[in-house]
Every structure is written in C-alpha cells, then in structure tokens.
Amino acid sequence: MFADVCERVEDMTAPGILTIDLAALTRNYLDLAARMAPSRAAAVVKADAYGLGAHRVAPALYAAGCRDFFVAQFAEALALRPLLTSDARLYVLNGLLPGAEPACAAHGIIPVLNSLEQVANWRAVARRLGRSLPAALQVDSGMCRLGLAPEEVARLRGAPQMLEGLELLFVMSHLACADEPANEQNAEQLATFRQLAASFPDIGLCFANSGAIFLGSEFRTGLARPGIALYGGAPTGGAANPMAPVVRLDVHVVQTRTVPAGARIGYGGAHVTHRETRLATLAAGYADGLPRHLGDRGAAWFGETRLPIVGRVSMDSMTVDISALPPDTLKLGSPVEIIGPHQTLEDVATAAGTIAYEVLTRLGHRYHRIYR
Ligand SMILES: *Cc1c(COP(=O)(O)O)cnc(C)c1O
C-alpha cells in the first residue's frame, strides 16, 4: 500500500510525502457547485490554497469550470494572476493597504472593499486612470472583523456619489458560525446581510463559505466562497464529512530502538515508559506543521495499527510507540501515515486541540509533494 508513494528515490530526500489528490479536489468543487446551482461557486485559495499549493490548485479548479478565486492578501493575488487566464477573476479578501491600489488596477485584480477608506482609495485611482474599476463591497453582518458597519452602509446609501467610478460586482459578507448549524447567529447574520444588501438593489450577492452551503437553501444565495470543503475538510462540525479527502501525509522513520521501563523520552523527559517499549523516531516535527500539542495525544498509523506519539513533538522529529507492531516491521525509511485513510485531517486537528484549517495551512514546505 505504501510502496506506490515511496518507490522513487527522491522521495527519501524529504521527511515525508504529502500527496495532494487534484481529482478529489475537482470532485469536491463540482459537488459544491452542483449544490449551489443555479448560483455559482467560487474557490477560496488564500494562504497558498490552504497550504496545498495555489499554483496547482487554482489551475485545476479553473479547468473544472471555476472562474472566481479569492485570496486574502494582495501579494497572493499578484503571484496567482499570471497562472490564470484573464477570464478568471481574482479577489483580495482583505482589500488593499494604502499604496497598493495602482498595482492592483494594473494587474486587473479586484479588491474587496471593507471600509469607507478603502472605497475612497480605490475610487481615487479610478478617477486618476479615467476609467471605472471593479470591486466587491463587504458589509459586516455581525462578525465584527471586516466590512462596512450598518451606519457606514447607511452613509453610502445617502451619498451614492461615494461609489462613482466603481463597478460593484457584488455585496458580500461572512458568517462567524457556519460550521454550527444550531447556532442562532447564522440566521441573524443572514437577516442583517439581506437588510444591508437591500441598499444596493441591483448588485449581486456573495455569502456562503463551505459551512453555509450546508445550512439550507436560504444561505445559498449568489456566489459562494468555499475553502476548506474543497480541500476535503468537514464543512459542518460534528457531522459526517461529505467531502472527498484530498490530502494524505506519510512520514519516514529515521530510527527505531527498544528502551527499558523507566526511560525518559524526548525533551523535558516528559514521557517515562512503564515497561519495555519499542520506539520509532519519525523525520518530521512541529517545523513541518505537526503541532506540539500532539505530544502524548496524537498518533501515527502503520496499516491497521495505531502508533501513539510519546513525549513531546520536536522541531524536526517525534517519537511513536511501535510496540504493537511485530518486531522489525519498521526500519529506516519506512513510511507511516499521519493523515490518510486511518486518521483524517479532523482527527489530527482534534488530537492537537485545533481545527483542520490550521493543520492544513501549517503543513511545511519540507515534504516531497506529489500531485495526483
Ligand atoms: C476563508 C474565508 C472563506 C472560506 O471559508 P471556508 O470555511 O474555508 O469555506 C470564505 N469567505 C471569507 C471572507 C473567508 O475569509
């Protein structure tokens, strides 16, 4: 089973193998787009497509029919722009920091305007260029993070000249609790969003993230912005995950040993064995995105056998208890599963006390990456 990912010599130059299934990514996009029909689905490819490589993910999604791509920061949009043809629209969720506007206009990148100051700055460039510039307008429906507050929306409605020279493509907002279907904040935010968006009656809407696509038809309005579900993460907390897994991570063994009872394992001597224990040291650690919180909580897998992490996770390695495997099963270079069929991304995140988003975006750059 592991031989297929390990047959190439160059795989052994890296601490492990990160396999990214672009076919599963495409299936997930088509699934979400079908749920959104007749509305459309964009793709959120911020933070290097949640750590999976925007340079591969975005073109694959374009090939699947996606034409709207969201990144968080302007530099991410600049890096991605040459990889997509001009019919693909690239939006910057955080909008622009002062001074970035001319470059944004020159590269045909679309800012999300989150404040009246960002509106004014973008308009000033439109005026200087003597042409209208496209933008999305974010309103804050109750997350208090980004977007125009209700009183600022009212000011805009009272002074429409503040938007002159701008071509508003849609009004957007973002849910704070979309992964919690029972949370009342979802319906409250939707109602607030509809009320605020009514100030811009001729302009399209953009609302649902991954979780919201599964909240009910009233949330599937306008263009959706899924991220985590594309990458195989669960859109809804505590429920069965309908998405296809996209990521698999196998890490190599660098050493095995047998220690007696009473041995102190790793930094701080944080784990003391209570019987003779066979150990394997794995070639990846927190610098490769495996959280320190997995120490004495998480596990690796070999076939059907769970191998508990013992002691603290080091920067470049960690130690697992392999006593449950027959002796000599693992040796120098053997791969063990960290994310895969026996342990999902959510399992790893839960063991580390975090969320799948954080695990994905932290997977380091030292793995050998295979795109299927
Ligand atoms: C990150 C982000 C998304 C994507 O959210 P997922 O939960 O990953 O689907 C959508 N919209 C905004 C504004 C975001 O910041």
PDB file of C-alpha atoms in Angstrom, residues 18-276:
ATOM      1  CA  LEU A  18       2.452  14.971   1.045  1.00  0.00           C
ATOM      2  CA  THR A  19       0.083  13.640  -1.584  1.00  0.00           C
ATOM      3  CA  ILE A  20      -2.491  16.068  -2.951  1.00  0.00           C
ATOM      4  CA  ASP A  21      -5.289  14.499  -4.953  1.00  0.00           C
ATOM      5  CA  LEU A  22      -6.288  17.062  -7.576  1.00  0.00           C
ATOM      6  CA  ALA A  23      -9.000  14.741  -8.903  1.00  0.00           C
ATOM      7  CA  ALA A  24     -10.641  14.664  -5.460  1.00  0.00           C
ATOM      8  CA  LEU A  25     -10.271  18.451  -5.272  1.00  0.00           C
ATOM      9  CA  THR A  26     -12.078  18.737  -8.607  1.00  0.00           C
ATOM     10  CA  ARG A  27     -14.836  16.364  -7.454  1.00  0.00           C
ATOM     11  CA  ASN A  28     -15.310  18.459  -4.331  1.00  0.00           C
ATOM     12  CA  TYR A  29     -15.576  21.636  -6.405  1.00  0.00           C
ATOM     13  CA  LEU A  30     -18.123  20.086  -8.777  1.00  0.00           C
ATOM     14  CA  ASP A  31     -20.107  18.751  -5.795  1.00  0.00           C
ATOM     15  CA  LEU A  32     -20.241  22.203  -4.148  1.00  0.00           C
ATOM     16  CA  ALA A  33     -21.001  23.926  -7.465  1.00  0.00           C
ATOM     17  CA  ALA A  34     -23.899  21.498  -8.042  1.00  0.00           C
ATOM     18  CA  ARG A  35     -25.284  22.274  -4.577  1.00  0.00           C
ATOM     19  CA  MET A  36     -25.107  25.994  -5.423  1.00  0.00           C
ATOM     20  CA  ALA A  37     -26.807  25.750  -8.842  1.00  0.00           C
ATOM     21  CA  PRO A  38     -28.270  27.846 -10.397  1.00  0.00           C
ATOM     22  CA  SER A  39     -25.943  30.144  -8.445  1.00  0.00           C
ATOM     23  CA  ARG A  40     -22.198  29.688  -8.822  1.00  0.00           C
ATOM     24  CA  ALA A  41     -19.318  28.639  -6.614  1.00  0.00           C
ATOM     25  CA  ALA A  42     -16.020  30.471  -6.399  1.00  0.00           C
ATOM     26  CA  ALA A  43     -12.920  28.965  -4.771  1.00  0.00           C
ATOM     27  CA  VAL A  44     -11.019  30.372  -1.812  1.00  0.00           C
ATOM     28  CA  VAL A  45      -7.322  29.778  -2.497  1.00  0.00           C
ATOM     29  CA  LYS A  46      -5.854  32.054   0.181  1.00  0.00           C
ATOM     30  CA  ALA A  47      -2.795  31.011   2.215  1.00  0.00           C
ATOM     31  CA  ASP A  48      -1.408  29.082  -0.771  1.00  0.00           C
ATOM     32  CA  ALA A  49      -4.699  27.199  -1.204  1.00  0.00           C
ATOM     33  CA  TYR A  50      -4.794  26.285   2.486  1.00  0.00           C
ATOM     34  CA  GLY A  51      -1.188  25.144   2.249  1.00  0.00           C
ATOM     35  CA  LEU A  52      -1.696  22.782  -0.670  1.00  0.00           C
ATOM     36  CA  GLY A  53      -0.118  24.908  -3.411  1.00  0.00           C
ATOM     37  CA  ALA A  54      -2.250  27.560  -5.113  1.00  0.00           C
ATOM     38  CA  HIS A  55      -0.126  27.242  -8.274  1.00  0.00           C
ATOM     39  CA  ARG A  56      -1.522  23.711  -8.758  1.00  0.00           C
ATOM     40  CA  VAL A  57      -4.906  24.048  -7.068  1.00  0.00           C
ATOM     41  CA  ALA A  58      -6.153  27.182  -8.859  1.00  0.00           C
ATOM     42  CA  PRO A  59      -5.440  25.952 -12.426  1.00  0.00           C
ATOM     43  CA  ALA A  60      -7.062  22.593 -11.581  1.00  0.00           C
ATOM     44  CA  LEU A  61     -10.189  24.385 -10.355  1.00  0.00           C
ATOM     45  CA  TYR A  62     -10.165  26.634 -13.410  1.00  0.00           C
ATOM     46  CA  ALA A  63     -10.153  23.505 -15.563  1.00  0.00           C
ATOM     47  CA  ALA A  64     -13.186  22.301 -13.571  1.00  0.00           C
ATOM     48  CA  GLY A  65     -15.067  25.476 -14.513  1.00  0.00           C
ATOM     49  CA  CYS A  66     -14.300  27.803 -11.616  1.00  0.00           C
ATOM     50  CA  ARG A  67     -13.852  31.417 -12.691  1.00  0.00           C
ATOM     51  CA  ASP A  68     -13.822  33.295  -9.359  1.00  0.00           C
ATOM     52  CA  PHE A  69     -10.852  32.963  -6.990  1.00  0.00           C
ATOM     53  CA  PHE A  70     -10.434  34.584  -3.592  1.00  0.00           C
ATOM     54  CA  VAL A  71      -7.122  35.172  -1.845  1.00  0.00           C
ATOM     55  CA  ALA A  72      -6.613  37.070   1.412  1.00  0.00           C
ATOM     56  CA  GLN A  73      -3.688  39.303   0.540  1.00  0.00           C
ATOM     57  CA  PHE A  74      -2.704  41.332  -2.471  1.00  0.00           C
ATOM     58  CA  ALA A  75       0.703  39.609  -2.818  1.00  0.00           C
ATOM     59  CA  GLU A  76      -1.098  36.272  -3.156  1.00  0.00           C
ATOM     60  CA  ALA A  77      -3.194  37.656  -5.994  1.00  0.00           C
ATOM     61  CA  LEU A  78      -0.104  39.021  -7.759  1.00  0.00           C
ATOM     62  CA  ALA A  79       1.553  35.596  -7.599  1.00  0.00           C
ATOM     63  CA  LEU A  80      -1.523  33.827  -8.934  1.00  0.00           C
ATOM     64  CA  ARG A  81      -2.535  36.290 -11.670  1.00  0.00           C
ATOM     65  CA  PRO A  82      -0.065  35.034 -14.337  1.00  0.00           C
ATOM     66  CA  LEU A  83      -1.209  31.432 -13.777  1.00  0.00           C
ATOM     67  CA  LEU A  84      -4.827  32.151 -14.703  1.00  0.00           C
ATOM     68  CA  THR A  85      -6.228  33.481 -17.951  1.00  0.00           C
ATOM     69  CA  SER A  86      -7.878  36.891 -17.984  1.00  0.00           C
ATOM     70  CA  ASP A  87     -11.411  35.461 -17.789  1.00  0.00           C
ATOM     71  CA  ALA A  88     -10.621  34.273 -14.249  1.00  0.00           C
ATOM     72  CA  ARG A  89     -11.489  36.889 -11.623  1.00  0.00           C
ATOM     73  CA  LEU A  90      -9.157  37.255  -8.639  1.00  0.00           C
ATOM     74  CA  TYR A  91     -10.396  38.956  -5.469  1.00  0.00           C
ATOM     75  CA  VAL A  92      -8.434  40.125  -2.421  1.00  0.00           C
ATOM     76  CA  LEU A  93     -10.497  39.490   0.726  1.00  0.00           C
ATOM     77  CA  ASN A  94      -8.540  41.833   2.982  1.00  0.00           C
ATOM     78  CA  GLY A  95      -8.742  44.588   0.399  1.00  0.00           C
ATOM     79  CA  LEU A  96      -5.759  46.846  -0.202  1.00  0.00           C
ATOM     80  CA  LEU A  97      -3.276  48.530   2.078  1.00  0.00           C
ATOM     81  CA  PRO A  98      -2.616  52.165   1.119  1.00  0.00           C
ATOM     82  CA  GLY A  99      -0.327  52.411  -1.909  1.00  0.00           C
ATOM     83  CA  ALA A 100      -1.183  49.025  -3.437  1.00  0.00           C
ATOM     84  CA  GLU A 101      -4.123  50.402  -5.456  1.00  0.00           C
ATOM     85  CA  PRO A 102      -2.301  51.335  -8.706  1.00  0.00           C
ATOM     86  CA  ALA A 103      -0.629  47.909  -8.965  1.00  0.00           C
ATOM     87  CA  CYS A 104      -3.935  46.219  -8.225  1.00  0.00           C
ATOM     88  CA  ALA A 105      -5.629  48.139 -11.037  1.00  0.00           C
ATOM     89  CA  ALA A 106      -2.709  47.499 -13.415  1.00  0.00           C
ATOM     90  CA  HIS A 107      -2.909  43.736 -12.857  1.00  0.00           C
ATOM     91  CA  GLY A 108      -6.666  43.509 -13.189  1.00  0.00           C
ATOM     92  CA  ILE A 109      -7.092  42.261  -9.616  1.00  0.00           C
ATOM     93  CA  ILE A 110     -10.345  43.000  -7.797  1.00  0.00           C
ATOM     94  CA  PRO A 111     -10.232  44.279  -4.225  1.00  0.00           C
ATOM     95  CA  VAL A 112     -12.886  43.566  -1.640  1.00  0.00           C
ATOM     96  CA  LEU A 113     -13.570  46.999  -0.152  1.00  0.00           C
ATOM     97  CA  ASN A 114     -14.036  46.625   3.589  1.00  0.00           C
ATOM     98  CA  SER A 115     -14.138  50.222   4.777  1.00  0.00           C
ATOM     99  CA  LEU A 116     -15.082  53.671   3.518  1.00  0.00           C
ATOM    100  CA  GLU A 117     -11.367  54.462   3.464  1.00  0.00           C
ATOM    101  CA  GLN A 118     -10.698  51.538   1.101  1.00  0.00           C
ATOM    102  CA  VAL A 119     -13.672  52.712  -1.014  1.00  0.00           C
ATOM    103  CA  ALA A 120     -12.220  56.231  -1.238  1.00  0.00           C
ATOM    104  CA  ASN A 121      -8.704  54.992  -2.040  1.00  0.00           C
ATOM    105  CA  TRP A 122      -9.937  52.723  -4.856  1.00  0.00           C
ATOM    106  CA  ARG A 123     -12.118  55.487  -6.247  1.00  0.00           C
ATOM    107  CA  ALA A 124      -9.188  57.905  -6.280  1.00  0.00           C
ATOM    108  CA  VAL A 125      -7.263  55.521  -8.534  1.00  0.00           C
ATOM    109  CA  ALA A 126     -10.278  55.070 -10.825  1.00  0.00           C
ATOM    110  CA  ARG A 127     -10.508  58.830 -11.167  1.00  0.00           C
ATOM    111  CA  ARG A 128      -6.809  59.152 -11.868  1.00  0.00           C
ATOM    112  CA  LEU A 129      -6.969  56.418 -14.521  1.00  0.00           C
ATOM    113  CA  GLY A 130     -10.131  57.900 -16.029  1.00  0.00           C
ATOM    114  CA  ARG A 131     -11.931  54.546 -16.094  1.00  0.00           C
ATOM    115  CA  SER A 132     -14.229  52.615 -13.822  1.00  0.00           C
ATOM    116  CA  LEU A 133     -12.678  49.920 -11.647  1.00  0.00           C
ATOM    117  CA  PRO A 134     -14.327  46.705 -10.465  1.00  0.00           C
ATOM    118  CA  ALA A 135     -14.728  45.945  -6.760  1.00  0.00           C
ATOM    119  CA  ALA A 136     -16.617  43.828  -4.286  1.00  0.00           C
ATOM    120  CA  LEU A 137     -18.101  45.517  -1.240  1.00  0.00           C
ATOM    121  CA  GLN A 138     -18.070  43.717   2.097  1.00  0.00           C
ATOM    122  CA  VAL A 139     -20.636  44.565   4.756  1.00  0.00           C
ATOM    123  CA  ASP A 140     -20.334  43.386   8.354  1.00  0.00           C
ATOM    124  CA  SER A 141     -23.401  41.301   9.160  1.00  0.00           C
ATOM    125  CA  GLY A 142     -22.276  40.614  12.706  1.00  0.00           C
ATOM    126  CA  MET A 143     -18.785  39.115  12.812  1.00  0.00           C
ATOM    127  CA  CYS A 144     -17.070  42.429  13.631  1.00  0.00           C
ATOM    128  CA  ARG A 145     -13.997  41.557  11.615  1.00  0.00           C
ATOM    129  CA  LEU A 146     -14.076  43.072   8.138  1.00  0.00           C
ATOM    130  CA  GLY A 147     -16.601  45.092   6.198  1.00  0.00           C
ATOM    131  CA  LEU A 148     -18.741  48.197   6.460  1.00  0.00           C
ATOM    132  CA  ALA A 149     -20.748  48.648   9.644  1.00  0.00           C
ATOM    133  CA  PRO A 150     -24.507  49.259   9.191  1.00  0.00           C
ATOM    134  CA  GLU A 151     -24.106  53.018   9.795  1.00  0.00           C
ATOM    135  CA  GLU A 152     -21.428  53.183   7.088  1.00  0.00           C
ATOM    136  CA  VAL A 153     -23.746  51.369   4.677  1.00  0.00           C
ATOM    137  CA  ALA A 154     -26.373  53.996   5.507  1.00  0.00           C
ATOM    138  CA  ARG A 155     -23.877  56.765   4.743  1.00  0.00           C
ATOM    139  CA  LEU A 156     -23.144  55.203   1.351  1.00  0.00           C
ATOM    140  CA  ARG A 157     -26.837  54.919   0.584  1.00  0.00           C
ATOM    141  CA  GLY A 158     -27.255  58.592   1.400  1.00  0.00           C
ATOM    142  CA  ALA A 159     -24.303  59.602  -0.755  1.00  0.00           C
ATOM    143  CA  PRO A 160     -24.142  57.304  -3.794  1.00  0.00           C
ATOM    144  CA  GLN A 161     -21.515  59.574  -5.372  1.00  0.00           C
ATOM    145  CA  MET A 162     -19.074  57.927  -2.935  1.00  0.00           C
ATOM    146  CA  LEU A 163     -19.229  54.906  -5.249  1.00  0.00           C
ATOM    147  CA  GLU A 164     -18.930  56.821  -8.508  1.00  0.00           C
ATOM    148  CA  GLY A 165     -16.354  55.364 -10.858  1.00  0.00           C
ATOM    149  CA  LEU A 166     -16.599  51.943  -9.235  1.00  0.00           C
ATOM    150  CA  GLU A 167     -18.215  48.923 -10.802  1.00  0.00           C
ATOM    151  CA  LEU A 168     -19.595  46.964  -7.845  1.00  0.00           C
ATOM    152  CA  LEU A 169     -19.674  43.278  -8.795  1.00  0.00           C
ATOM    153  CA  PHE A 170     -21.327  42.065  -5.609  1.00  0.00           C
ATOM    154  CA  VAL A 171     -22.034  42.772  -1.977  1.00  0.00           C
ATOM    155  CA  MET A 172     -20.572  40.154   0.337  1.00  0.00           C
ATOM    156  CA  SER A 173     -20.497  39.153   3.986  1.00  0.00           C
ATOM    157  CA  HIS A 174     -19.162  36.253   6.038  1.00  0.00           C
ATOM    158  CA  LEU A 175     -20.653  34.008   8.727  1.00  0.00           C
ATOM    159  CA  ALA A 176     -18.897  33.526  12.057  1.00  0.00           C
ATOM    160  CA  CYS A 177     -20.518  30.164  12.951  1.00  0.00           C
ATOM    161  CA  ALA A 178     -21.361  28.473   9.641  1.00  0.00           C
ATOM    162  CA  ASP A 179     -19.958  25.133  10.866  1.00  0.00           C
ATOM    163  CA  GLU A 180     -22.530  25.104  13.710  1.00  0.00           C
ATOM    164  CA  PRO A 181     -25.983  24.565  12.170  1.00  0.00           C
ATOM    165  CA  ALA A 182     -27.763  25.060  15.512  1.00  0.00           C
ATOM    166  CA  ASN A 183     -26.140  28.429  16.188  1.00  0.00           C
ATOM    167  CA  GLU A 184     -28.719  31.252  16.040  1.00  0.00           C
ATOM    168  CA  GLN A 185     -26.096  33.724  14.897  1.00  0.00           C
ATOM    169  CA  ASN A 186     -26.360  32.201  11.393  1.00  0.00           C
ATOM    170  CA  ALA A 187     -29.965  33.282  10.801  1.00  0.00           C
ATOM    171  CA  GLU A 188     -29.315  36.650  12.473  1.00  0.00           C
ATOM    172  CA  GLN A 189     -26.353  37.341  10.196  1.00  0.00           C
ATOM    173  CA  LEU A 190     -28.319  36.289   7.102  1.00  0.00           C
ATOM    174  CA  ALA A 191     -31.160  38.669   8.010  1.00  0.00           C
ATOM    175  CA  THR A 192     -28.713  41.523   8.678  1.00  0.00           C
ATOM    176  CA  PHE A 193     -26.911  40.801   5.404  1.00  0.00           C
ATOM    177  CA  ARG A 194     -30.148  40.881   3.392  1.00  0.00           C
ATOM    178  CA  GLN A 195     -31.138  44.151   5.028  1.00  0.00           C
ATOM    179  CA  LEU A 196     -27.753  45.767   4.337  1.00  0.00           C
ATOM    180  CA  ALA A 197     -27.584  44.410   0.788  1.00  0.00           C
ATOM    181  CA  ALA A 198     -31.022  45.946   0.071  1.00  0.00           C
ATOM    182  CA  SER A 199     -29.191  49.293  -0.062  1.00  0.00           C
ATOM    183  CA  PHE A 200     -27.631  48.062  -3.307  1.00  0.00           C
ATOM    184  CA  PRO A 201     -30.650  46.588  -5.081  1.00  0.00           C
ATOM    185  CA  ASP A 202     -29.085  45.949  -8.494  1.00  0.00           C
ATOM    186  CA  ILE A 203     -25.932  44.269  -7.249  1.00  0.00           C
ATOM    187  CA  GLY A 204     -25.340  40.542  -6.857  1.00  0.00           C
ATOM    188  CA  LEU A 205     -24.688  38.797  -3.571  1.00  0.00           C
ATOM    189  CA  CYS A 206     -21.800  36.683  -2.295  1.00  0.00           C
ATOM    190  CA  PHE A 207     -22.282  35.000   1.035  1.00  0.00           C
ATOM    191  CA  ALA A 208     -21.767  31.298   1.737  1.00  0.00           C
ATOM    192  CA  ASN A 209     -18.487  29.745   2.822  1.00  0.00           C
ATOM    193  CA  SER A 210     -18.172  25.932   2.987  1.00  0.00           C
ATOM    194  CA  GLY A 211     -20.312  25.507   6.092  1.00  0.00           C
ATOM    195  CA  ALA A 212     -23.048  27.847   4.879  1.00  0.00           C
ATOM    196  CA  ILE A 213     -23.547  25.809   1.693  1.00  0.00           C
ATOM    197  CA  PHE A 214     -24.860  23.069   4.006  1.00  0.00           C
ATOM    198  CA  LEU A 215     -27.040  25.300   6.209  1.00  0.00           C
ATOM    199  CA  GLY A 216     -30.091  25.439   3.950  1.00  0.00           C
ATOM    200  CA  SER A 217     -31.214  26.940   0.662  1.00  0.00           C
ATOM    201  CA  GLU A 218     -31.704  30.434   2.107  1.00  0.00           C
ATOM    202  CA  PHE A 219     -27.938  30.592   2.745  1.00  0.00           C
ATOM    203  CA  ARG A 220     -27.068  29.545  -0.821  1.00  0.00           C
ATOM    204  CA  THR A 221     -27.590  32.968  -2.284  1.00  0.00           C
ATOM    205  CA  GLY A 222     -25.397  34.441  -5.027  1.00  0.00           C
ATOM    206  CA  LEU A 223     -21.766  33.447  -5.422  1.00  0.00           C
ATOM    207  CA  ALA A 224     -20.460  31.013  -2.775  1.00  0.00           C
ATOM    208  CA  ARG A 225     -16.907  31.140  -1.408  1.00  0.00           C
ATOM    209  CA  PRO A 226     -15.971  27.646  -0.223  1.00  0.00           C
ATOM    210  CA  GLY A 227     -12.468  26.947   1.016  1.00  0.00           C
ATOM    211  CA  ILE A 228     -11.995  24.095   3.480  1.00  0.00           C
ATOM    212  CA  ALA A 229     -14.565  21.784   1.850  1.00  0.00           C
ATOM    213  CA  LEU A 230     -12.651  21.942  -1.439  1.00  0.00           C
ATOM    214  CA  TYR A 231      -9.626  20.588   0.388  1.00  0.00           C
ATOM    215  CA  GLY A 232     -11.546  17.731   1.977  1.00  0.00           C
ATOM    216  CA  GLY A 233     -12.166  19.375   5.351  1.00  0.00           C
ATOM    217  CA  ALA A 234     -15.528  18.882   7.043  1.00  0.00           C
ATOM    218  CA  PRO A 235     -17.878  21.804   6.332  1.00  0.00           C
ATOM    219  CA  THR A 236     -20.020  21.063   9.393  1.00  0.00           C
ATOM    220  CA  GLY A 237     -18.616  20.365  12.853  1.00  0.00           C
ATOM    221  CA  GLY A 238     -19.534  17.061  14.473  1.00  0.00           C
ATOM    222  CA  ALA A 239     -21.330  15.723  11.375  1.00  0.00           C
ATOM    223  CA  ALA A 240     -20.279  13.120   8.803  1.00  0.00           C
ATOM    224  CA  ASN A 241     -17.952  14.704   6.261  1.00  0.00           C
ATOM    225  CA  PRO A 242     -19.463  14.562   2.742  1.00  0.00           C
ATOM    226  CA  MET A 243     -16.279  15.748   1.025  1.00  0.00           C
ATOM    227  CA  ALA A 244     -13.648  13.559  -0.620  1.00  0.00           C
ATOM    228  CA  PRO A 245     -10.258  13.500   1.142  1.00  0.00           C
ATOM    229  CA  VAL A 246      -7.658  15.492  -0.798  1.00  0.00           C
ATOM    230  CA  VAL A 247      -4.583  15.218   1.421  1.00  0.00           C
ATOM    231  CA  ARG A 248      -2.503  12.295   2.508  1.00  0.00           C
ATOM    232  CA  LEU A 249       0.643  12.641   4.598  1.00  0.00           C
ATOM    233  CA  ASP A 250       3.181   9.881   5.210  1.00  0.00           C
ATOM    234  CA  VAL A 251       6.323  10.497   7.241  1.00  0.00           C
ATOM    235  CA  HIS A 252       9.509   8.410   7.218  1.00  0.00           C
ATOM    236  CA  VAL A 253      11.053   6.522  10.120  1.00  0.00           C
ATOM    237  CA  VAL A 254      14.631   7.639  10.843  1.00  0.00           C
ATOM    238  CA  GLN A 255      15.446   5.349  13.747  1.00  0.00           C
ATOM    239  CA  THR A 256      13.981   2.530  15.814  1.00  0.00           C
ATOM    240  CA  ARG A 257      15.088   1.391  19.258  1.00  0.00           C
ATOM    241  CA  THR A 258      13.969  -0.597  22.263  1.00  0.00           C
ATOM    242  CA  VAL A 259      14.085   1.117  25.666  1.00  0.00           C
ATOM    243  CA  PRO A 260      13.546  -0.361  29.141  1.00  0.00           C
ATOM    244  CA  ALA A 261      10.888   0.617  31.646  1.00  0.00           C
ATOM    245  CA  GLY A 262      11.702   3.989  33.221  1.00  0.00           C
ATOM    246  CA  ALA A 263      13.210   5.537  30.057  1.00  0.00           C
ATOM    247  CA  ARG A 264      12.595   9.273  29.611  1.00  0.00           C
ATOM    248  CA  ILE A 265      11.592  10.100  26.079  1.00  0.00           C
ATOM    249  CA  GLY A 266      12.339  13.375  24.322  1.00  0.00           C
ATOM    250  CA  TYR A 267      12.568  16.976  25.531  1.00  0.00           C
ATOM    251  CA  GLY A 268      11.827  17.554  29.176  1.00  0.00           C
ATOM    252  CA  GLY A 269      11.775  13.811  29.775  1.00  0.00           C
ATOM    253  CA  ALA A 270       8.051  14.391  29.506  1.00  0.00           C
ATOM    254  CA  HIS A 271       7.157  10.742  28.904  1.00  0.00           C
ATOM    255  CA  VAL A 272       8.511   7.948  31.101  1.00  0.00           C
ATOM    256  CA  THR A 273       7.991   4.382  29.903  1.00  0.00           C
ATOM    257  CA  HIS A 274       6.391   1.961  32.364  1.00  0.00           C
ATOM    258  CA  ARG A 275       7.528  -1.165  30.521  1.00  0.00           C
ATOM    259  CA  GLU A 276       9.997  -2.159  27.841  1.00  0.00           C
TER     260      GLU A 276
END
